[in-house]
Short mmCIF file of C-alpha atoms and ligand atoms in Angstrom, two decimals:
data_model
loop_
_atom_site.label_atom_id
_atom_site.label_comp_id
_atom_site.label_asym_id
_atom_site.label_seq_id
_atom_site.Cartn_x
_atom_site.Cartn_y
_atom_site.Cartn_z
CA MET A 1 190.08 101.69 184.41
CA PRO A 2 192.77 103.68 186.27
CA ASN A 3 192.07 107.39 186.49
CA ILE A 4 195.12 109.07 184.97
CA PHE A 5 194.12 112.48 186.33
CA SER A 6 194.74 111.25 189.87
CA LYS A 7 198.39 110.56 188.89
CA PRO A 8 201.01 113.34 189.16
CA PRO A 9 200.19 116.33 186.84
CA SER A 10 203.22 115.79 184.57
CA TYR A 11 201.90 112.35 183.67
CA ALA A 12 198.48 113.70 182.75
CA PHE A 13 200.03 116.49 180.68
CA PHE A 14 202.20 114.02 178.80
CA PHE A 15 199.17 111.84 178.10
CA LEU A 16 197.05 114.75 176.78
CA PHE A 17 199.92 116.03 174.65
CA THR A 18 200.38 112.59 173.08
CA LEU A 19 196.65 112.34 172.43
CA LEU A 20 196.56 115.79 170.79
CA PHE A 21 199.63 115.00 168.68
CA PHE A 22 198.11 111.77 167.36
CA SER A 23 194.67 113.23 166.72
CA ILE A 24 196.16 116.07 164.65
CA ASN A 25 198.19 113.50 162.68
CA LEU A 26 195.07 111.37 162.19
CA ALA A 27 192.99 114.35 161.01
CA SER A 28 195.57 115.38 158.43
CA ALA A 29 195.85 111.79 157.23
CA LYS A 30 192.08 111.72 156.59
CA SER A 31 192.04 115.03 154.73
CA ASN A 32 194.58 114.43 151.98
CA GLY A 33 192.83 116.22 149.07
CA PHE A 34 191.32 113.00 147.72
CA SER A 35 188.95 112.22 150.56
CA ASN A 36 187.98 113.62 153.89
CA VAL A 37 185.33 113.10 156.51
CA LEU A 38 182.54 115.71 156.41
CA SER A 39 179.85 116.56 158.89
CA PRO A 40 176.38 116.14 157.28
CA LYS A 41 175.58 119.75 158.29
CA LYS A 42 178.35 121.01 156.00
CA LEU A 43 176.47 119.54 153.03
CA GLY A 44 173.16 120.98 154.18
CA VAL A 45 171.92 117.50 155.05
CA LYS A 46 169.50 117.91 157.94
CA ARG A 47 166.32 116.01 158.59
CA GLU A 48 165.39 112.95 156.55
CA LYS A 49 161.97 113.10 154.86
CA LEU A 50 159.69 110.41 153.48
CA SER A 51 157.91 111.37 150.24
CA HIS A 52 155.18 109.67 148.25
CA LEU A 53 154.91 110.31 144.51
CA HIS A 54 152.03 109.18 142.35
CA PHE A 55 151.97 109.29 138.55
CA TYR A 56 151.11 107.37 135.38
CA PHE A 57 153.72 105.94 133.01
CA HIS A 58 152.89 105.72 129.29
CA ASP A 59 154.55 102.91 127.32
CA ILE A 60 153.57 103.54 123.70
CA LEU A 61 154.92 101.09 121.11
CA SER A 62 152.59 101.85 118.19
CA GLY A 63 152.18 104.83 115.87
CA ARG A 64 154.67 107.33 114.53
CA ASN A 65 155.97 108.45 117.92
CA PRO A 66 156.63 105.36 120.01
CA THR A 67 158.02 106.08 123.50
CA ALA A 68 160.02 102.84 123.57
CA ILE A 69 162.04 101.33 120.71
CA ARG A 70 163.78 98.00 120.41
CA VAL A 71 167.52 98.54 120.18
CA ALA A 72 168.73 94.93 120.43
CA ASP A 73 167.58 91.34 120.42
CA ALA A 74 169.04 87.87 119.87
CA ALA A 75 168.45 85.34 117.12
CA MET A 76 166.17 83.39 119.48
CA THR A 77 164.21 86.41 120.78
CA ASN A 78 161.42 86.05 118.21
CA LYS A 79 161.05 82.36 119.06
CA SER A 80 160.87 83.01 122.80
CA LYS A 81 157.38 83.31 124.33
CA THR A 82 158.76 86.01 126.64
CA SER A 83 160.83 87.84 123.97
CA PHE A 84 163.88 86.87 126.00
CA GLY A 85 166.83 89.05 125.04
CA ALA A 86 164.87 92.04 123.72
CA VAL A 87 166.28 95.37 124.84
CA GLU A 88 164.13 98.51 124.62
CA MET A 89 165.27 102.10 125.02
CA ALA A 90 162.54 104.23 126.54
CA ASP A 91 161.74 107.90 126.96
CA GLU A 92 158.24 107.79 128.34
CA PRO A 93 155.94 110.51 129.64
CA LEU A 94 154.92 110.50 133.29
CA THR A 95 151.61 112.26 133.85
CA GLU A 96 149.46 113.28 136.80
CA ALA A 97 146.39 111.34 135.60
CA PRO A 98 145.88 108.26 133.37
CA ASP A 99 145.03 110.52 130.41
CA ARG A 100 148.09 110.94 128.16
CA ASN A 101 147.21 114.64 127.80
CA SER A 102 147.03 115.32 131.53
CA LYS A 103 149.77 117.35 133.19
CA LEU A 104 153.31 116.11 132.44
CA VAL A 105 155.27 115.65 135.68
CA GLY A 106 158.37 114.02 134.21
CA LYS A 107 159.89 111.45 131.87
CA ALA A 108 161.05 107.89 132.51
CA GLN A 109 164.29 107.50 130.59
CA GLY A 110 166.22 104.28 130.41
CA ILE A 111 166.25 100.67 129.37
CA TYR A 112 163.95 97.76 129.91
CA ALA A 113 165.02 94.33 128.77
CA SER A 114 163.40 90.91 128.77
CA ALA A 115 165.46 88.99 131.31
CA ALA A 116 163.25 85.98 132.11
CA GLN A 117 162.57 82.91 129.99
CA ASP A 118 159.62 81.34 131.82
CA GLU A 119 157.52 84.45 132.51
CA VAL A 120 157.49 87.99 131.18
CA GLY A 121 160.02 89.69 133.44
CA PHE A 122 161.92 92.85 132.58
CA LEU A 123 165.12 94.21 133.98
CA MET A 124 164.29 97.90 134.52
CA VAL A 125 167.11 100.46 134.57
CA MET A 126 165.38 103.84 134.56
CA ASN A 127 165.78 107.41 135.64
CA PHE A 128 162.62 109.34 136.49
CA ALA A 129 163.47 112.88 135.40
CA PHE A 130 160.92 115.16 137.10
CA MET A 131 159.69 118.45 135.62
CA GLU A 132 156.98 119.48 138.00
CA GLY A 133 157.20 122.41 140.47
CA LYS A 134 160.03 122.20 142.98
CA TYR A 135 160.98 118.73 141.67
CA ASN A 136 161.86 120.14 138.23
CA GLY A 137 165.43 119.01 137.50
CA SER A 138 165.54 116.37 140.25
CA SER A 139 165.59 112.67 139.47
CA LEU A 140 165.16 109.22 140.97
CA SER A 141 166.95 106.08 139.77
CA LEU A 142 165.11 102.78 139.64
CA LEU A 143 166.75 99.37 139.24
CA GLY A 144 164.53 96.34 139.53
CA ARG A 145 162.61 93.39 138.23
CA ASN A 146 159.28 93.99 136.53
CA THR A 147 157.06 90.94 136.00
CA VAL A 148 154.49 92.94 134.04
CA LEU A 149 151.71 90.34 134.29
CA SER A 150 151.71 90.53 138.12
CA THR A 151 149.11 92.85 139.63
CA VAL A 152 151.65 94.90 141.58
CA ARG A 153 155.39 94.91 140.92
CA GLU A 154 157.81 96.31 143.44
CA MET A 155 161.14 97.76 142.36
CA PRO A 156 163.89 99.41 144.39
CA ILE A 157 164.71 103.11 144.10
CA VAL A 158 168.48 103.09 144.43
CA GLY A 159 169.34 106.78 144.40
CA GLY A 160 168.49 110.26 143.22
CA SER A 161 169.70 113.75 142.40
CA GLY A 162 168.73 117.30 143.30
CA LEU A 163 166.00 117.26 145.93
CA PHE A 164 166.32 113.47 145.91
CA ARG A 165 170.01 113.25 146.88
CA PHE A 166 170.68 110.20 149.05
CA ALA A 167 167.26 108.78 148.03
CA ARG A 168 166.35 105.21 148.73
CA GLY A 169 163.00 103.48 148.67
CA TYR A 170 160.72 101.54 146.40
CA ALA A 171 158.25 101.91 143.55
CA GLN A 172 155.05 99.95 143.12
CA ALA A 173 153.81 99.61 139.56
CA LYS A 174 150.29 98.52 138.65
CA THR A 175 149.02 98.20 135.07
CA HIS A 176 146.16 100.65 134.53
CA THR A 177 145.37 99.76 130.91
CA PHE A 178 146.97 97.42 128.41
CA ASP A 179 146.12 97.03 124.73
CA PRO A 180 147.24 93.55 123.61
CA LYS A 181 146.87 94.57 119.92
CA THR A 182 149.41 97.41 120.06
CA GLY A 183 151.28 96.53 123.24
CA ASN A 184 150.59 100.04 124.56
CA ALA A 185 150.26 100.29 128.32
CA VAL A 186 149.50 102.88 130.97
CA VAL A 187 151.03 101.97 134.32
CA GLU A 188 150.22 103.54 137.67
CA TYR A 189 153.26 104.22 139.87
CA ASN A 190 153.38 104.81 143.61
CA VAL A 191 156.89 105.71 144.75
CA TYR A 192 157.98 105.95 148.39
CA VAL A 193 161.40 107.46 149.10
CA PHE A 194 163.47 108.62 152.01
CA HIS A 195 165.61 111.65 151.11
CA TYR A 196 166.81 114.92 152.67
C1 LIG B 201 162.17 89.50 114.85
O1 LIG B 201 160.94 89.89 114.27
C2 LIG B 201 160.88 91.24 113.89
C3 LIG B 201 159.50 91.51 113.31
O2 LIG B 201 158.52 90.89 114.05
C4 LIG B 201 161.97 91.58 112.89
O3 LIG B 201 161.92 92.95 112.60
C5 LIG B 201 163.31 91.22 113.45
O4 LIG B 201 164.30 91.41 112.48
C6 LIG B 201 163.33 89.77 113.92
N1 LIG B 201 164.60 89.53 114.57
C7 LIG B 201 165.34 88.47 114.29
C8 LIG B 201 166.66 88.38 115.03
O5 LIG B 201 165.01 87.62 113.49
C1 LIG B 202 161.94 123.21 134.38
O1 LIG B 202 163.25 123.73 134.30
C2 LIG B 202 163.65 124.03 132.96
C3 LIG B 202 165.12 124.38 132.97
O2 LIG B 202 165.49 125.10 134.10
C4 LIG B 202 162.77 125.13 132.40
O3 LIG B 202 163.14 125.45 131.09
C5 LIG B 202 161.33 124.66 132.43
O4 LIG B 202 160.44 125.67 132.02
C6 LIG B 202 160.92 124.18 133.84
N1 LIG B 202 159.62 123.55 133.75
C7 LIG B 202 158.65 123.75 134.64
C8 LIG B 202 157.38 123.01 134.41
O5 LIG B 202 158.78 124.51 135.59
#
């Protein structure tokens, strides 16, 4: 590469001026009110952390206060061995221990729907809304496939809010107890997320 600074000074000056002119133009083109490039520091985004969260999820279908209710199904859903087509809206407690009355750390709010015909497999679209300590008000969003009869199911964490902004990671769900008579289940969750 030729060294322009070894050329006569007027040449170098002209080159720098042109560079400056174009970079100012480029900067103003990027910052047009709709979008602009930010430095992560400006948003307070510093060092990435990896967090592990552990809690129990209570899916209660029986009794007067179910935590999940069926909001839709298809004509064939009742004939399907996997309840294919059933859509449940859930607002389920997340607790520190398997006991329903142990400390509440958050709620799992969202939809699970039977999306598989040959095995029991749910589409899970859920927000974990946390209420505990510094996580109160922060949330994680889960979107994944839950084959509930498998020992461990892994589902992606696709985002978050509050302390979990920019979150990404995965959740592992393991059935702790299941009552086939009522359909009630307690599920152990281990969640691993990168966030700032
Ligand atoms: C399926 O069965 C349930 C009761 O088991 C009933 O409430 C519901 O209406 C049925 N759905 C259809 C589409 O037949
Ligand atoms: C969480 O925050 C809400 C609203 O700011 C507040 O009412 C509630 O008491 C807090 N809960 C805990 C457990 O700190």
